[in-house]
mmCIF file of C-alpha atoms in Angstrom:
data_model
loop_
_atom_site.group_PDB
_atom_site.id
_atom_site.type_symbol
_atom_site.label_atom_id
_atom_site.label_comp_id
_atom_site.label_asym_id
_atom_site.label_seq_id
_atom_site.Cartn_x
_atom_site.Cartn_y
_atom_site.Cartn_z
ATOM 1 C CA LYS N 29 50.951 82.103 45.837
ATOM 2 C CA LYS N 30 53.079 79.080 45.059
ATOM 3 C CA LYS N 31 55.064 79.062 41.836
ATOM 4 C CA GLY N 32 53.616 76.816 39.149
ATOM 5 C CA LEU N 33 50.270 76.186 40.835
ATOM 6 C CA LYS N 34 47.287 77.743 39.107
ATOM 7 C CA PRO N 35 44.237 78.603 41.136
ATOM 8 C CA ALA N 36 41.045 76.713 40.358
ATOM 9 C CA MET N 37 37.308 77.315 40.569
ATOM 10 C CA TYR N 38 35.658 74.522 42.590
ATOM 11 C CA VAL N 39 31.964 74.077 41.785
ATOM 12 C CA ALA N 40 29.524 71.780 43.580
ATOM 13 C CA ASN N 41 25.854 70.900 43.632
ATOM 14 C CA HIS N 42 23.949 72.352 46.586
ATOM 15 C CA SER N 43 21.153 70.638 48.514
ATOM 16 C CA SER N 44 21.940 71.260 52.195
ATOM 17 C CA TRP N 45 23.586 73.620 54.668
ATOM 18 C CA MET N 46 25.983 70.715 55.244
ATOM 19 C CA ASP N 47 27.478 71.144 51.745
ATOM 20 C CA ILE N 48 29.689 73.967 53.033
ATOM 21 C CA PRO N 49 31.370 72.017 55.869
ATOM 22 C CA PHE N 50 31.650 68.951 53.613
ATOM 23 C CA VAL N 51 33.519 70.977 50.975
ATOM 24 C CA CYS N 52 35.719 72.568 53.661
ATOM 25 C CA HIS N 53 36.580 69.117 55.008
ATOM 26 C CA VAL N 54 37.546 67.812 51.559
ATOM 27 C CA LEU N 55 39.583 70.882 50.567
ATOM 28 C CA GLY N 56 41.271 71.123 53.954
ATOM 29 C CA PHE N 57 43.606 74.036 54.494
ATOM 30 C CA GLN N 58 44.055 75.051 50.867
ATOM 31 C CA ASN N 59 43.967 78.745 50.088
ATOM 32 C CA TYR N 60 40.337 79.301 49.041
ATOM 33 C CA LYS N 61 37.398 81.657 49.409
ATOM 34 C CA PHE N 62 33.698 80.972 48.953
ATOM 35 C CA ILE N 63 31.415 82.989 46.728
ATOM 36 C CA ALA N 64 28.416 83.426 49.017
ATOM 37 C CA LYS N 65 25.048 85.129 48.820
ATOM 38 C CA ALA N 66 24.903 88.475 50.608
ATOM 39 C CA GLU N 67 21.897 87.340 52.666
ATOM 40 C CA LEU N 68 24.312 85.234 54.748
ATOM 41 C CA LYS N 69 25.716 88.450 56.249
ATOM 42 C CA LYS N 70 22.549 88.506 58.413
ATOM 43 C CA VAL N 71 23.224 85.065 59.939
ATOM 44 C CA PRO N 72 24.724 85.471 63.428
ATOM 45 C CA ILE N 73 28.376 84.420 63.670
ATOM 46 C CA LEU N 74 28.474 83.044 60.100
ATOM 47 C CA GLY N 75 27.897 86.438 58.477
ATOM 48 C CA ARG N 76 30.637 88.096 60.480
ATOM 49 C CA ALA N 77 33.017 85.198 59.807
ATOM 50 C CA LEU N 78 32.432 85.433 56.043
ATOM 51 C CA MET N 79 33.127 89.164 56.055
ATOM 52 C CA VAL N 80 36.241 89.014 58.275
ATOM 53 C CA ALA N 81 37.711 86.143 56.234
ATOM 54 C CA GLY N 82 37.299 88.092 52.979
ATOM 55 C CA HIS N 83 34.959 85.735 51.159
ATOM 56 C CA VAL N 84 33.242 87.093 48.031
ATOM 57 C CA MET N 85 29.732 88.279 48.898
ATOM 58 C CA LEU N 86 27.144 88.537 46.128
ATOM 59 C CA ASP N 87 23.766 90.274 46.214
ATOM 60 C CA ARG N 88 21.934 88.283 43.558
ATOM 61 C CA THR N 89 19.351 91.051 43.041
ATOM 62 C CA ASN N 90 21.853 93.867 42.468
ATOM 63 C CA ARG N 91 23.697 94.135 39.142
ATOM 64 C CA ARG N 92 26.380 96.377 40.635
ATOM 65 C CA SER N 93 27.046 93.841 43.408
ATOM 66 C CA GLN N 94 27.348 91.143 40.753
ATOM 67 C CA MET N 95 30.031 93.148 38.941
ATOM 68 C CA VAL N 96 31.910 93.858 42.189
ATOM 69 C CA ALA N 97 31.787 90.130 43.060
ATOM 70 C CA TYR N 98 33.005 89.230 39.560
ATOM 71 C CA LYS N 99 35.935 91.655 39.755
ATOM 72 C CA SER N 100 36.814 90.548 43.301
ATOM 73 C CA GLY N 101 36.722 86.892 42.285
ATOM 74 C CA VAL N 102 38.885 87.458 39.224
ATOM 75 C CA GLN N 103 41.418 89.420 41.291
ATOM 76 C CA LEU N 104 41.557 86.731 43.972
ATOM 77 C CA MET N 105 42.232 84.104 41.326
ATOM 78 C CA LYS N 106 44.940 86.292 39.755
ATOM 79 C CA ASP N 107 46.458 86.466 43.246
ATOM 80 C CA GLY N 108 46.507 82.647 43.428
ATOM 81 C CA VAL N 109 43.419 82.089 45.580
ATOM 82 C CA ASN N 110 41.061 79.208 44.737
ATOM 83 C CA LEU N 111 37.336 79.967 44.674
ATOM 84 C CA VAL N 112 34.466 77.703 45.710
ATOM 85 C CA THR N 113 30.882 78.167 44.633
ATOM 86 C CA PHE N 114 27.537 76.469 44.220
ATOM 87 C CA PRO N 115 26.516 77.595 40.717
ATOM 88 C CA GLU N 116 22.866 76.651 41.189
ATOM 89 C CA GLY N 117 22.712 79.834 43.268
ATOM 90 C CA THR N 118 20.615 78.289 46.027
ATOM 91 C CA ARG N 119 19.951 74.964 47.730
ATOM 92 C CA SER N 120 17.868 72.467 45.787
ATOM 93 C CA LYS N 121 14.446 71.954 47.359
ATOM 94 C CA THR N 122 14.213 68.424 45.921
ATOM 95 C CA GLY N 123 17.841 67.291 46.227
ATOM 96 C CA ARG N 124 18.064 67.134 42.417
ATOM 97 C CA LEU N 125 20.707 69.061 40.477
ATOM 98 C CA GLY N 126 19.360 72.366 39.156
ATOM 99 C CA SER N 127 20.412 74.780 36.433
ATOM 100 C CA PHE N 128 23.766 76.565 36.728
ATOM 101 C CA LYS N 129 24.356 80.302 36.561
ATOM 102 C CA LYS N 130 27.326 81.442 34.438
ATOM 103 C CA GLY N 131 29.192 83.801 36.801
ATOM 104 C CA ALA N 132 31.676 81.279 38.211
ATOM 105 C CA PHE N 133 32.492 79.985 34.764
ATOM 106 C CA LYS N 134 33.122 83.494 33.430
ATOM 107 C CA MET N 135 35.479 84.210 36.372
ATOM 108 C CA ALA N 136 37.466 81.044 35.717
ATOM 109 C CA GLN N 137 37.650 81.776 31.990
ATOM 110 C CA ALA N 138 38.897 85.322 32.649
ATOM 111 C CA VAL N 139 42.075 83.925 34.234
ATOM 112 C CA ASN N 140 42.253 80.587 32.367
ATOM 113 C CA ALA N 141 41.716 78.719 35.635
ATOM 114 C CA PRO N 142 40.477 75.127 35.507
ATOM 115 C CA ILE N 143 37.134 74.191 37.002
ATOM 116 C CA VAL N 144 37.077 71.327 39.479
ATOM 117 C CA PRO N 145 33.662 69.639 39.707
ATOM 118 C CA ILE N 146 32.528 68.388 43.121
ATOM 119 C CA SER N 147 29.575 66.006 43.459
ATOM 120 C CA ILE N 148 27.964 65.930 46.887
ATOM 121 C CA GLN N 149 25.666 62.979 47.473
ATOM 122 C CA TYR N 150 23.020 62.659 50.197
ATOM 123 C CA ALA N 151 23.824 65.889 52.058
ATOM 124 C CA ASP N 152 20.101 66.613 51.939
ATOM 125 C CA ARG N 153 19.484 63.412 53.928
ATOM 126 C CA VAL N 154 22.116 64.321 56.520
ATOM 127 C CA GLN N 155 20.479 67.708 57.015
ATOM 128 C CA PRO N 156 17.129 67.999 55.242
ATOM 129 C CA LEU N 157 16.050 71.409 53.977
ATOM 130 C CA ASP N 158 13.564 72.008 56.802
ATOM 131 C CA TYR N 159 15.858 70.868 59.653
ATOM 132 C CA ALA N 160 17.700 73.403 61.796
ATOM 133 C CA PHE N 161 20.340 70.800 62.730
ATOM 134 C CA PRO N 162 21.671 67.625 61.091
ATOM 135 C CA ALA N 163 19.385 64.613 61.351
ATOM 136 C CA LYS N 164 20.011 61.844 63.848
ATOM 137 C CA ILE N 165 22.297 59.139 62.476
ATOM 138 C CA SER N 166 20.461 55.927 61.624
ATOM 139 C CA ARG N 167 21.016 52.794 59.559
ATOM 140 C CA ASN N 168 18.299 53.904 57.151
ATOM 141 C CA ARG N 169 19.880 57.276 56.453
ATOM 142 C CA PRO N 170 22.725 57.214 53.896
ATOM 143 C CA GLU N 171 26.001 58.936 54.699
ATOM 144 C CA ALA N 172 27.044 61.879 52.576
ATOM 145 C CA VAL N 173 29.692 61.238 49.939
ATOM 146 C CA VAL N 174 31.810 63.992 48.390
ATOM 147 C CA ARG N 175 33.607 63.257 45.120
ATOM 148 C CA VAL N 176 36.136 65.662 43.655
ATOM 149 C CA GLY N 177 36.423 65.306 39.884
ATOM 150 C CA LYS N 178 39.323 65.941 37.563
ATOM 151 C CA PRO N 179 40.002 69.590 36.672
ATOM 152 C CA ILE N 180 38.299 70.739 33.480
ATOM 153 C CA SER N 181 40.239 73.210 31.349
ATOM 154 C CA THR N 182 38.494 76.460 30.451
ATOM 155 C CA GLU N 183 40.789 77.227 27.514
ATOM 156 C CA GLY N 184 39.130 77.562 24.119
ATOM 157 C CA LYS N 185 35.611 76.767 25.352
ATOM 158 C CA THR N 186 32.499 78.885 25.061
ATOM 159 C CA ASP N 187 30.564 79.758 28.228
ATOM 160 C CA ASN N 188 27.784 77.370 27.292
ATOM 161 C CA ASP N 189 30.082 74.472 26.344
ATOM 162 C CA LEU N 190 32.046 74.797 29.575
ATOM 163 C CA LEU N 191 28.935 75.106 31.735
ATOM 164 C CA GLU N 192 27.404 72.049 30.059
ATOM 165 C CA GLU N 193 30.584 69.957 30.446
ATOM 166 C CA VAL N 194 30.846 70.723 34.173
ATOM 167 C CA TRP N 195 27.095 70.270 34.766
ATOM 168 C CA ASN N 196 27.134 66.883 33.018
ATOM 169 C CA THR N 197 30.248 65.789 34.913
ATOM 170 C CA ILE N 198 28.595 66.561 38.254
ATOM 171 C CA ALA N 199 25.253 65.041 37.175
ATOM 172 C CA ASP N 200 26.948 61.816 36.017
ATOM 173 C CA ASP N 201 28.504 61.378 39.467
ATOM 174 C CA LEU N 202 25.229 61.772 41.397
ATOM 175 C CA PRO N 203 22.889 58.951 42.470
ATOM 176 C CA GLU N 204 19.617 58.630 40.575
ATOM 177 C CA SER N 205 17.708 60.498 43.322
ATOM 178 C CA HIS N 206 19.959 63.551 42.839
ATOM 179 C CA LYS N 207 20.245 63.599 39.052
ATOM 180 C CA PRO N 208 18.475 66.531 37.371
ATOM 181 C CA ALA N 209 14.862 66.100 36.305
ATOM 182 C CA LYS N 210 14.505 65.455 32.561
ATOM 183 C CA ASP N 211 13.214 68.966 31.813
ATOM 184 C CA THR N 212 15.929 70.802 33.787
ATOM 185 C CA PRO N 213 17.850 73.267 31.603
ATOM 186 C CA VAL N 214 21.648 73.168 32.021
ATOM 187 C CA GLY N 215 22.002 76.945 32.305
ATOM 188 C CA ALA N 216 19.831 79.526 34.057
ATOM 189 C CA ASN N 217 19.287 83.059 32.829
#
């Protein structure tokens, strides 16, 4: 932990497996851990790597696992470790921004850490949902673009206000094809 530097919660939209390497490339060698779904433990090589590296694993169907993940995340941030998550909880099937879950925002608020919004554009075209590997590069296929926004303070904000501010910031930075559908609620239950 470096003196004077506060950890942050990085949150990004999620439409492709490629989102993870794109975020890693942008963040480089900073001290960070991902909050990942427990199902990834079953993926050969990746699952073992996530466990050995000490990333926060979350079983979305188990309330106890959710509390353990929350406490682990808060402790990591207290220890000066940045966290990265995709608050939609799963990849978008349409490429459009979905509703956010509150867990990441509650973790950041617990330690007064800022939230850094990340907008990932066209990752779903680089590796579509039903592709096992990235698509072949072509002139007709747009390149992915990753934009890191300005940190958003968590101090003095309600869960809902903070979630909405971050969601809108990410949505505003997405191309029309990735913006949320009109009826998409900001927060999920």
